[in-house]
Amino acid sequence: MKAHERSILSDYDLKKPSTRFLYYLMNLFVVIMMCCMAYPIVISMLNGLKLNTEVNSFPPTFFPTEWHFENYIKAWNYIDLPKYFKNTMFIFFGNMAVTISILGFAAYSLSKLKVPFKSAIYYYFLATLFIPATTYMIPNFINLKDLGLMGSFAAIWLPAGANAFFLLLLKTFMDGIHTEIFESARIDGASELRGFFQIAFPLSIPIFATLAIFVFSTAWNDWFWPSFILNQDNKPLSSAIRDFVLNARRLDLNIKFAILTLVMIPPIFIFLLFQKYILRGLYLGGVKG
């Protein structure tokens, strides 16, 4: 006899009218939420296929009366999207390298090495999570200016090495790696550097993959800080969209929607491809003391 996996609600539970009503009501709410989330994406894509007069018409139309796919060609040629995409990738790979090197070493030290006042250091970093980011924005700006990094990608990469949330997330994951593995490596003469690269880092690939998604999301969506400290040639795609598309007064709305649709495609693709790592990252986000 084939065994059936039991879910939260069994077939017997669904026979009760009250339970079945609540079940369908919850599913209705899920469908409504899905429609609310998908509507901005769909309407942006469809508006990018309309004439500008139709986009500005009232009452508005959902589907275009005429499909103008050439709008996306105009949108692609309006600004140098590959250039700003390349800048965004430079920011992402630089932030990821800093996360692996600086935060990875720091998490390994707090987790597997005998660091004086380890608990105090841990709770110090934990306390910084309660400080609003706006309070240390000006000190960061002054520090980067004094270091002569204004306008360069290093002004984005360097602060990425001070992400307390990523540090605690990495430490929590590395705490789950058995200490005996590192003790055996030390007995065999392995250095701590070798222990990190040959033991800790390979076993921590899942959490680093999760952090890569978070870092990519930040590099793709953050426009304020890059607009604040980077020059025009080094700005990422989000800053270019704000400067040349959202703030443009003479750009037709249909072309604006077409550009925004092109910009939305990569993060949606990344989410669909790596959604299991994103959900795992939300699960690992419960930092324990």
PDB file of C-alpha atoms in Angstrom:
ATOM      1  CA  MET A   1       0.000   0.000   0.000  1.00  0.00           C
ATOM      2  CA  LYS A   2       1.422   3.330  -1.012  1.00  0.00           C
ATOM      3  CA  ALA A   3       2.034   5.728   1.862  1.00  0.00           C
ATOM      4  CA  HIS A   4       0.853   9.300   1.512  1.00  0.00           C
ATOM      5  CA  GLU A   5       2.728  12.171   3.024  1.00  0.00           C
ATOM      6  CA  ARG A   6       0.540  13.989   5.521  1.00  0.00           C
ATOM      7  CA  SER A   7       0.404  17.755   5.249  1.00  0.00           C
ATOM      8  CA  ILE A   8      -0.745  20.266   7.849  1.00  0.00           C
ATOM      9  CA  LEU A   9      -4.350  19.711   6.773  1.00  0.00           C
ATOM     10  CA  SER A  10      -5.436  16.169   6.026  1.00  0.00           C
ATOM     11  CA  ASP A  11      -8.343  15.051   3.851  1.00  0.00           C
ATOM     12  CA  TYR A  12     -10.310  14.451   7.025  1.00  0.00           C
ATOM     13  CA  ASP A  13      -9.744  18.054   8.160  1.00  0.00           C
ATOM     14  CA  LEU A  14     -10.987  19.412   4.836  1.00  0.00           C
ATOM     15  CA  LYS A  15     -14.292  17.590   5.289  1.00  0.00           C
ATOM     16  CA  LYS A  16     -15.210  20.045   8.038  1.00  0.00           C
ATOM     17  CA  PRO A  17     -17.064  23.046   6.526  1.00  0.00           C
ATOM     18  CA  SER A  18     -15.362  25.607   8.767  1.00  0.00           C
ATOM     19  CA  THR A  19     -11.875  24.249   8.045  1.00  0.00           C
ATOM     20  CA  ARG A  20     -12.567  24.032   4.313  1.00  0.00           C
ATOM     21  CA  PHE A  21     -13.857  27.632   4.298  1.00  0.00           C
ATOM     22  CA  LEU A  22     -10.734  28.934   6.053  1.00  0.00           C
ATOM     23  CA  TYR A  23      -8.543  26.894   3.693  1.00  0.00           C
ATOM     24  CA  TYR A  24     -10.139  28.422   0.591  1.00  0.00           C
ATOM     25  CA  LEU A  25     -10.066  31.873   2.197  1.00  0.00           C
ATOM     26  CA  MET A  26      -6.320  31.592   2.813  1.00  0.00           C
ATOM     27  CA  ASN A  27      -5.779  30.482  -0.773  1.00  0.00           C
ATOM     28  CA  LEU A  28      -7.817  33.458  -1.945  1.00  0.00           C
ATOM     29  CA  PHE A  29      -5.559  35.796   0.048  1.00  0.00           C
ATOM     30  CA  VAL A  30      -2.485  34.156  -1.486  1.00  0.00           C
ATOM     31  CA  VAL A  31      -3.879  34.669  -4.994  1.00  0.00           C
ATOM     32  CA  ILE A  32      -4.671  38.324  -4.207  1.00  0.00           C
ATOM     33  CA  MET A  33      -1.134  38.862  -2.902  1.00  0.00           C
ATOM     34  CA  MET A  34       0.305  37.247  -6.038  1.00  0.00           C
ATOM     35  CA  CYS A  35      -1.769  39.526  -8.257  1.00  0.00           C
ATOM     36  CA  CYS A  36      -0.729  42.618  -6.291  1.00  0.00           C
ATOM     37  CA  MET A  37       2.951  41.686  -6.641  1.00  0.00           C
ATOM     38  CA  ALA A  38       2.753  40.754 -10.315  1.00  0.00           C
ATOM     39  CA  TYR A  39       0.634  43.741 -11.387  1.00  0.00           C
ATOM     40  CA  PRO A  40       3.446  46.377 -11.384  1.00  0.00           C
ATOM     41  CA  ILE A  41       5.684  44.084 -13.451  1.00  0.00           C
ATOM     42  CA  VAL A  42       2.972  43.206 -15.970  1.00  0.00           C
ATOM     43  CA  ILE A  43       1.681  46.772 -16.321  1.00  0.00           C
ATOM     44  CA  SER A  44       5.218  48.076 -16.812  1.00  0.00           C
ATOM     45  CA  MET A  45       5.850  45.532 -19.563  1.00  0.00           C
ATOM     46  CA  LEU A  46       2.541  46.296 -21.313  1.00  0.00           C
ATOM     47  CA  ASN A  47       2.957  50.065 -21.031  1.00  0.00           C
ATOM     48  CA  GLY A  48       6.329  49.660 -22.689  1.00  0.00           C
ATOM     49  CA  LEU A  49       4.503  48.239 -25.724  1.00  0.00           C
ATOM     50  CA  LYS A  50       2.008  51.103 -26.073  1.00  0.00           C
ATOM     51  CA  LEU A  51       2.103  54.442 -27.820  1.00  0.00           C
ATOM     52  CA  ASN A  52       2.907  57.341 -25.520  1.00  0.00           C
ATOM     53  CA  THR A  53      -0.545  58.845 -26.112  1.00  0.00           C
ATOM     54  CA  GLU A  54      -2.163  55.584 -25.041  1.00  0.00           C
ATOM     55  CA  VAL A  55      -0.096  55.451 -21.852  1.00  0.00           C
ATOM     56  CA  ASN A  56      -1.314  58.949 -20.938  1.00  0.00           C
ATOM     57  CA  SER A  57      -4.917  58.301 -21.953  1.00  0.00           C
ATOM     58  CA  PHE A  58      -7.834  58.200 -19.514  1.00  0.00           C
ATOM     59  CA  PRO A  59      -9.414  55.868 -18.747  1.00  0.00           C
ATOM     60  CA  PRO A  60      -6.270  53.747 -18.963  1.00  0.00           C
ATOM     61  CA  THR A  61      -6.148  50.558 -20.994  1.00  0.00           C
ATOM     62  CA  PHE A  62      -4.609  47.349 -19.730  1.00  0.00           C
ATOM     63  CA  PHE A  63      -3.587  45.753 -23.042  1.00  0.00           C
ATOM     64  CA  PRO A  64      -2.147  47.849 -25.885  1.00  0.00           C
ATOM     65  CA  THR A  65      -4.405  48.536 -28.834  1.00  0.00           C
ATOM     66  CA  GLU A  66      -1.259  48.343 -31.000  1.00  0.00           C
ATOM     67  CA  TRP A  67       1.845  46.406 -30.027  1.00  0.00           C
ATOM     68  CA  HIS A  68       5.013  48.464 -30.530  1.00  0.00           C
ATOM     69  CA  PHE A  69       7.977  46.224 -29.842  1.00  0.00           C
ATOM     70  CA  GLU A  70      10.315  48.855 -31.282  1.00  0.00           C
ATOM     71  CA  ASN A  71       9.902  50.733 -27.991  1.00  0.00           C
ATOM     72  CA  TYR A  72      12.269  48.252 -26.370  1.00  0.00           C
ATOM     73  CA  ILE A  73      14.860  48.893 -29.071  1.00  0.00           C
ATOM     74  CA  LYS A  74      14.593  52.629 -28.362  1.00  0.00           C
ATOM     75  CA  ALA A  75      14.829  51.900 -24.637  1.00  0.00           C
ATOM     76  CA  TRP A  76      17.994  49.846 -25.120  1.00  0.00           C
ATOM     77  CA  ASN A  77      19.609  52.624 -27.135  1.00  0.00           C
ATOM     78  CA  TYR A  78      18.487  55.488 -24.894  1.00  0.00           C
ATOM     79  CA  ILE A  79      21.187  54.984 -22.273  1.00  0.00           C
ATOM     80  CA  ASP A  80      24.277  52.818 -22.214  1.00  0.00           C
ATOM     81  CA  LEU A  81      22.731  49.925 -20.284  1.00  0.00           C
ATOM     82  CA  PRO A  82      25.719  47.539 -20.774  1.00  0.00           C
ATOM     83  CA  LYS A  83      28.081  50.134 -19.298  1.00  0.00           C
ATOM     84  CA  TYR A  84      26.039  50.651 -16.146  1.00  0.00           C
ATOM     85  CA  PHE A  85      25.374  46.926 -15.897  1.00  0.00           C
ATOM     86  CA  LYS A  86      29.134  46.379 -15.968  1.00  0.00           C
ATOM     87  CA  ASN A  87      29.564  48.936 -13.170  1.00  0.00           C
ATOM     88  CA  THR A  88      26.933  47.125 -11.125  1.00  0.00           C
ATOM     89  CA  MET A  89      28.771  43.845 -11.604  1.00  0.00           C
ATOM     90  CA  PHE A  90      32.057  45.480 -10.538  1.00  0.00           C
ATOM     91  CA  ILE A  91      30.358  46.607  -7.335  1.00  0.00           C
ATOM     92  CA  PHE A  92      28.882  43.149  -6.774  1.00  0.00           C
ATOM     93  CA  PHE A  93      32.103  41.182  -7.324  1.00  0.00           C
ATOM     94  CA  GLY A  94      34.096  43.652  -5.251  1.00  0.00           C
ATOM     95  CA  ASN A  95      31.630  43.493  -2.372  1.00  0.00           C
ATOM     96  CA  MET A  96      31.597  39.712  -2.606  1.00  0.00           C
ATOM     97  CA  ALA A  97      35.399  39.518  -2.501  1.00  0.00           C
ATOM     98  CA  VAL A  98      35.427  41.726   0.597  1.00  0.00           C
ATOM     99  CA  THR A  99      32.705  39.603   2.186  1.00  0.00           C
ATOM    100  CA  ILE A 100      34.668  36.387   1.628  1.00  0.00           C
ATOM    101  CA  SER A 101      38.040  37.756   2.696  1.00  0.00           C
ATOM    102  CA  ILE A 102      37.379  40.203   5.539  1.00  0.00           C
ATOM    103  CA  LEU A 103      34.079  38.957   6.938  1.00  0.00           C
ATOM    104  CA  GLY A 104      34.963  35.325   6.283  1.00  0.00           C
ATOM    105  CA  PHE A 105      38.239  35.585   8.202  1.00  0.00           C
ATOM    106  CA  ALA A 106      36.560  37.537  11.015  1.00  0.00           C
ATOM    107  CA  ALA A 107      33.760  34.981  11.346  1.00  0.00           C
ATOM    108  CA  TYR A 108      36.267  32.118  11.306  1.00  0.00           C
ATOM    109  CA  SER A 109      38.307  33.805  14.035  1.00  0.00           C
ATOM    110  CA  LEU A 110      35.296  34.381  16.277  1.00  0.00           C
ATOM    111  CA  SER A 111      34.005  30.877  15.695  1.00  0.00           C
ATOM    112  CA  LYS A 112      37.069  28.607  15.718  1.00  0.00           C
ATOM    113  CA  LEU A 113      39.990  30.537  17.237  1.00  0.00           C
ATOM    114  CA  LYS A 114      40.737  31.458  20.834  1.00  0.00           C
ATOM    115  CA  VAL A 115      40.089  35.181  20.603  1.00  0.00           C
ATOM    116  CA  PRO A 116      40.247  37.210  23.861  1.00  0.00           C
ATOM    117  CA  PHE A 117      36.866  38.604  24.939  1.00  0.00           C
ATOM    118  CA  LYS A 118      35.149  36.669  22.174  1.00  0.00           C
ATOM    119  CA  SER A 119      31.693  37.010  23.709  1.00  0.00           C
ATOM    120  CA  ALA A 120      32.118  40.751  24.234  1.00  0.00           C
ATOM    121  CA  ILE A 121      33.177  41.213  20.621  1.00  0.00           C
ATOM    122  CA  TYR A 122      30.231  39.138  19.428  1.00  0.00           C
ATOM    123  CA  TYR A 123      27.696  41.175  21.402  1.00  0.00           C
ATOM    124  CA  TYR A 124      29.383  44.386  20.292  1.00  0.00           C
ATOM    125  CA  PHE A 125      28.741  43.533  16.655  1.00  0.00           C
ATOM    126  CA  LEU A 126      25.250  42.374  17.562  1.00  0.00           C
ATOM    127  CA  ALA A 127      24.525  45.734  19.217  1.00  0.00           C
ATOM    128  CA  THR A 128      25.542  47.627  16.072  1.00  0.00           C
ATOM    129  CA  LEU A 129      22.568  46.115  14.264  1.00  0.00           C
ATOM    130  CA  PHE A 130      20.314  48.383  16.324  1.00  0.00           C
ATOM    131  CA  ILE A 131      22.045  51.550  15.097  1.00  0.00           C
ATOM    132  CA  PRO A 132      20.246  53.215  12.145  1.00  0.00           C
ATOM    133  CA  ALA A 133      22.347  53.376   8.994  1.00  0.00           C
ATOM    134  CA  THR A 134      21.648  57.095   8.598  1.00  0.00           C
ATOM    135  CA  THR A 135      23.578  57.896  11.793  1.00  0.00           C
ATOM    136  CA  TYR A 136      26.926  56.695  10.429  1.00  0.00           C
ATOM    137  CA  MET A 137      26.448  57.807   6.817  1.00  0.00           C
ATOM    138  CA  ILE A 138      28.209  61.152   7.332  1.00  0.00           C
ATOM    139  CA  PRO A 139      31.171  59.607   9.272  1.00  0.00           C
ATOM    140  CA  ASN A 140      31.570  57.073   6.458  1.00  0.00           C
ATOM    141  CA  PHE A 141      31.560  59.862   3.893  1.00  0.00           C
ATOM    142  CA  ILE A 142      34.220  61.812   5.816  1.00  0.00           C
ATOM    143  CA  ASN A 143      36.405  58.715   6.241  1.00  0.00           C
ATOM    144  CA  LEU A 144      36.221  57.839   2.552  1.00  0.00           C
ATOM    145  CA  LYS A 145      36.996  61.432   1.609  1.00  0.00           C
ATOM    146  CA  ASP A 146      40.042  61.529   3.909  1.00  0.00           C
ATOM    147  CA  LEU A 147      41.253  58.258   2.400  1.00  0.00           C
ATOM    148  CA  GLY A 148      40.960  59.700  -1.119  1.00  0.00           C
ATOM    149  CA  LEU A 149      38.523  57.028  -2.287  1.00  0.00           C
ATOM    150  CA  MET A 150      35.689  59.286  -3.399  1.00  0.00           C
ATOM    151  CA  GLY A 151      34.503  58.519  -6.904  1.00  0.00           C
ATOM    152  CA  SER A 152      36.072  55.040  -7.076  1.00  0.00           C
ATOM    153  CA  PHE A 153      34.620  51.579  -6.620  1.00  0.00           C
ATOM    154  CA  ALA A 154      36.750  51.165  -3.501  1.00  0.00           C
ATOM    155  CA  ALA A 155      34.431  53.616  -1.749  1.00  0.00           C
ATOM    156  CA  ILE A 156      31.699  50.978  -2.105  1.00  0.00           C
ATOM    157  CA  TRP A 157      33.867  47.920  -1.473  1.00  0.00           C
ATOM    158  CA  LEU A 158      35.495  49.102   1.752  1.00  0.00           C
ATOM    159  CA  PRO A 159      32.291  49.661   3.797  1.00  0.00           C
ATOM    160  CA  ALA A 160      31.093  46.222   2.697  1.00  0.00           C
ATOM    161  CA  GLY A 161      33.716  44.745   5.017  1.00  0.00           C
ATOM    162  CA  ALA A 162      31.902  46.239   8.022  1.00  0.00           C
ATOM    163  CA  ASN A 163      28.563  44.464   7.571  1.00  0.00           C
ATOM    164  CA  ALA A 164      27.762  43.168  11.064  1.00  0.00           C
ATOM    165  CA  PHE A 165      24.750  41.152   9.925  1.00  0.00           C
ATOM    166  CA  PHE A 166      26.797  39.193   7.377  1.00  0.00           C
ATOM    167  CA  LEU A 167      29.523  38.646   9.982  1.00  0.00           C
ATOM    168  CA  LEU A 168      27.119  37.198  12.541  1.00  0.00           C
ATOM    169  CA  LEU A 169      25.418  35.111   9.871  1.00  0.00           C
ATOM    170  CA  LEU A 170      28.750  33.591   8.829  1.00  0.00           C
ATOM    171  CA  LYS A 171      29.802  32.995  12.437  1.00  0.00           C
ATOM    172  CA  THR A 172      26.515  31.267  13.225  1.00  0.00           C
ATOM    173  CA  PHE A 173      26.967  28.951  10.264  1.00  0.00           C
ATOM    174  CA  MET A 174      30.593  28.169  11.091  1.00  0.00           C
ATOM    175  CA  ASP A 175      29.613  27.378  14.677  1.00  0.00           C
ATOM    176  CA  GLY A 176      27.779  24.378  13.238  1.00  0.00           C
ATOM    177  CA  ILE A 177      30.987  22.945  11.741  1.00  0.00           C
ATOM    178  CA  HIS A 178      32.535  20.376  14.083  1.00  0.00           C
ATOM    179  CA  THR A 179      35.622  21.717  15.847  1.00  0.00           C
ATOM    180  CA  GLU A 180      37.271  18.287  15.729  1.00  0.00           C
ATOM    181  CA  ILE A 181      37.880  18.727  11.996  1.00  0.00           C
ATOM    182  CA  PHE A 182      40.019  21.807  12.612  1.00  0.00           C
ATOM    183  CA  GLU A 183      41.803  20.196  15.558  1.00  0.00           C
ATOM    184  CA  SER A 184      42.757  17.249  13.370  1.00  0.00           C
ATOM    185  CA  ALA A 185      44.056  19.647  10.707  1.00  0.00           C
ATOM    186  CA  ARG A 186      46.168  21.477  13.311  1.00  0.00           C
ATOM    187  CA  ILE A 187      47.622  18.182  14.531  1.00  0.00           C
ATOM    188  CA  ASP A 188      48.607  17.387  10.946  1.00  0.00           C
ATOM    189  CA  GLY A 189      50.420  20.723  10.758  1.00  0.00           C
ATOM    190  CA  ALA A 190      47.887  22.805   8.848  1.00  0.00           C
ATOM    191  CA  SER A 191      47.961  26.538   9.455  1.00  0.00           C
ATOM    192  CA  GLU A 192      44.858  28.551  10.313  1.00  0.00           C
ATOM    193  CA  LEU A 193      44.941  30.084   6.837  1.00  0.00           C
ATOM    194  CA  ARG A 194      44.886  26.638   5.303  1.00  0.00           C
ATOM    195  CA  GLY A 195      42.150  25.578   7.711  1.00  0.00           C
ATOM    196  CA  PHE A 196      39.972  28.417   6.495  1.00  0.00           C
ATOM    197  CA  PHE A 197      40.492  27.912   2.757  1.00  0.00           C
ATOM    198  CA  GLN A 198      40.510  24.102   2.725  1.00  0.00           C
ATOM    199  CA  ILE A 199      37.968  23.331   5.469  1.00  0.00           C
ATOM    200  CA  ALA A 200      35.859  26.295   6.607  1.00  0.00           C
ATOM    201  CA  PHE A 201      35.301  27.913   3.231  1.00  0.00           C
ATOM    202  CA  PRO A 202      34.325  24.758   1.269  1.00  0.00           C
ATOM    203  CA  LEU A 203      31.944  23.685   4.042  1.00  0.00           C
ATOM    204  CA  SER A 204      30.445  27.188   4.153  1.00  0.00           C
ATOM    205  CA  ILE A 205      29.593  27.395   0.449  1.00  0.00           C
ATOM    206  CA  PRO A 206      25.817  27.339   1.162  1.00  0.00           C
ATOM    207  CA  ILE A 207      25.951  30.434   3.380  1.00  0.00           C
ATOM    208  CA  PHE A 208      28.337  32.230   1.008  1.00  0.00           C
ATOM    209  CA  ALA A 209      25.928  31.464  -1.851  1.00  0.00           C
ATOM    210  CA  THR A 210      23.117  32.952   0.211  1.00  0.00           C
ATOM    211  CA  LEU A 211      25.175  36.047   0.963  1.00  0.00           C
ATOM    212  CA  ALA A 212      25.990  36.365  -2.737  1.00  0.00           C
ATOM    213  CA  ILE A 213      22.274  36.759  -3.430  1.00  0.00           C
ATOM    214  CA  PHE A 214      21.955  39.402  -0.721  1.00  0.00           C
ATOM    215  CA  VAL A 215      25.017  41.248  -2.020  1.00  0.00           C
ATOM    216  CA  PHE A 216      23.706  41.121  -5.585  1.00  0.00           C
ATOM    217  CA  SER A 217      20.331  42.464  -4.467  1.00  0.00           C
ATOM    218  CA  THR A 218      22.014  45.363  -2.666  1.00  0.00           C
ATOM    219  CA  ALA A 219      24.303  46.165  -5.604  1.00  0.00           C
ATOM    220  CA  TRP A 220      21.373  46.080  -8.027  1.00  0.00           C
ATOM    221  CA  ASN A 221      18.844  48.071  -5.992  1.00  0.00           C
ATOM    222  CA  ASP A 222      20.892  50.582  -3.987  1.00  0.00           C
ATOM    223  CA  TRP A 223      21.043  53.963  -5.710  1.00  0.00           C
ATOM    224  CA  PHE A 224      21.401  56.511  -2.906  1.00  0.00           C
ATOM    225  CA  TRP A 225      24.869  55.694  -1.551  1.00  0.00           C
ATOM    226  CA  PRO A 226      26.476  55.097  -4.996  1.00  0.00           C
ATOM    227  CA  SER A 227      24.952  58.348  -6.277  1.00  0.00           C
ATOM    228  CA  PHE A 228      26.421  60.061  -3.252  1.00  0.00           C
ATOM    229  CA  ILE A 229      30.050  58.968  -3.582  1.00  0.00           C
ATOM    230  CA  LEU A 230      30.662  57.689  -7.134  1.00  0.00           C
ATOM    231  CA  ASN A 231      31.364  59.754 -10.219  1.00  0.00           C
ATOM    232  CA  GLN A 232      29.179  59.534 -13.297  1.00  0.00           C
ATOM    233  CA  ASP A 233      31.301  56.961 -15.125  1.00  0.00           C
ATOM    234  CA  ASN A 234      31.282  54.538 -12.171  1.00  0.00           C
ATOM    235  CA  LYS A 235      27.628  54.768 -11.173  1.00  0.00           C
ATOM    236  CA  PRO A 236      25.621  51.526 -11.131  1.00  0.00           C
ATOM    237  CA  LEU A 237      22.494  50.826 -13.131  1.00  0.00           C
ATOM    238  CA  SER A 238      20.068  51.894 -10.383  1.00  0.00           C
ATOM    239  CA  SER A 239      21.666  55.348 -10.126  1.00  0.00           C
ATOM    240  CA  ALA A 240      21.660  55.752 -13.915  1.00  0.00           C
ATOM    241  CA  ILE A 241      17.971  54.835 -14.044  1.00  0.00           C
ATOM    242  CA  ARG A 242      17.194  57.467 -11.432  1.00  0.00           C
ATOM    243  CA  ASP A 243      19.248  60.199 -13.130  1.00  0.00           C
ATOM    244  CA  PHE A 244      18.454  59.571 -16.787  1.00  0.00           C
ATOM    245  CA  VAL A 245      15.032  57.876 -16.713  1.00  0.00           C
ATOM    246  CA  LEU A 246      12.978  58.683 -13.622  1.00  0.00           C
ATOM    247  CA  ASN A 247      14.131  62.306 -13.468  1.00  0.00           C
ATOM    248  CA  ALA A 248      13.994  62.847 -17.235  1.00  0.00           C
ATOM    249  CA  ARG A 249      11.266  65.352 -18.167  1.00  0.00           C
ATOM    250  CA  ARG A 250      11.269  64.979 -21.945  1.00  0.00           C
ATOM    251  CA  LEU A 251      11.373  61.199 -22.102  1.00  0.00           C
ATOM    252  CA  ASP A 252       8.142  59.531 -23.204  1.00  0.00           C
ATOM    253  CA  LEU A 253       6.418  57.399 -20.595  1.00  0.00           C
ATOM    254  CA  ASN A 254       6.261  54.330 -22.823  1.00  0.00           C
ATOM    255  CA  ILE A 255      10.051  54.414 -23.234  1.00  0.00           C
ATOM    256  CA  LYS A 256      10.444  54.851 -19.473  1.00  0.00           C
ATOM    257  CA  PHE A 257       8.333  51.770 -18.847  1.00  0.00           C
ATOM    258  CA  ALA A 258      10.298  49.823 -21.465  1.00  0.00           C
ATOM    259  CA  ILE A 259      13.604  50.710 -19.768  1.00  0.00           C
ATOM    260  CA  LEU A 260      12.253  49.790 -16.341  1.00  0.00           C
ATOM    261  CA  THR A 261      11.061  46.444 -17.704  1.00  0.00           C
ATOM    262  CA  LEU A 262      14.518  45.678 -19.099  1.00  0.00           C
ATOM    263  CA  VAL A 263      16.026  46.509 -15.719  1.00  0.00           C
ATOM    264  CA  MET A 264      13.560  44.268 -13.867  1.00  0.00           C
ATOM    265  CA  ILE A 265      14.338  41.142 -15.891  1.00  0.00           C
ATOM    266  CA  PRO A 266      17.778  40.190 -14.414  1.00  0.00           C
ATOM    267  CA  PRO A 267      16.782  40.233 -10.693  1.00  0.00           C
ATOM    268  CA  ILE A 268      13.602  38.281 -11.467  1.00  0.00           C
ATOM    269  CA  PHE A 269      15.678  35.696 -13.318  1.00  0.00           C
ATOM    270  CA  ILE A 270      18.163  35.519 -10.447  1.00  0.00           C
ATOM    271  CA  PHE A 271      15.357  35.016  -7.936  1.00  0.00           C
ATOM    272  CA  LEU A 272      13.732  32.221  -9.935  1.00  0.00           C
ATOM    273  CA  LEU A 273      17.087  30.511 -10.404  1.00  0.00           C
ATOM    274  CA  PHE A 274      18.304  30.769  -6.809  1.00  0.00           C
ATOM    275  CA  GLN A 275      15.066  30.933  -4.829  1.00  0.00           C
ATOM    276  CA  LYS A 276      15.997  27.927  -2.673  1.00  0.00           C
ATOM    277  CA  TYR A 277      19.149  29.746  -1.510  1.00  0.00           C
ATOM    278  CA  ILE A 278      17.110  32.861  -0.723  1.00  0.00           C
ATOM    279  CA  LEU A 279      14.699  30.850   1.433  1.00  0.00           C
ATOM    280  CA  ARG A 280      17.644  29.146   3.083  1.00  0.00           C
ATOM    281  CA  GLY A 281      19.155  32.549   3.797  1.00  0.00           C
ATOM    282  CA  LEU A 282      15.944  33.647   5.502  1.00  0.00           C
ATOM    283  CA  TYR A 283      16.124  30.502   7.625  1.00  0.00           C
ATOM    284  CA  LEU A 284      19.782  31.104   8.481  1.00  0.00           C
ATOM    285  CA  GLY A 285      19.003  34.710   9.311  1.00  0.00           C
ATOM    286  CA  GLY A 286      17.972  33.723  12.829  1.00  0.00           C
ATOM    287  CA  VAL A 287      21.282  34.608  14.472  1.00  0.00           C
ATOM    288  CA  LYS A 288      21.744  32.827  17.774  1.00  0.00           C
ATOM    289  CA  GLY A 289      23.849  33.902  20.695  1.00  0.00           C
TER     290      GLY A 289
END
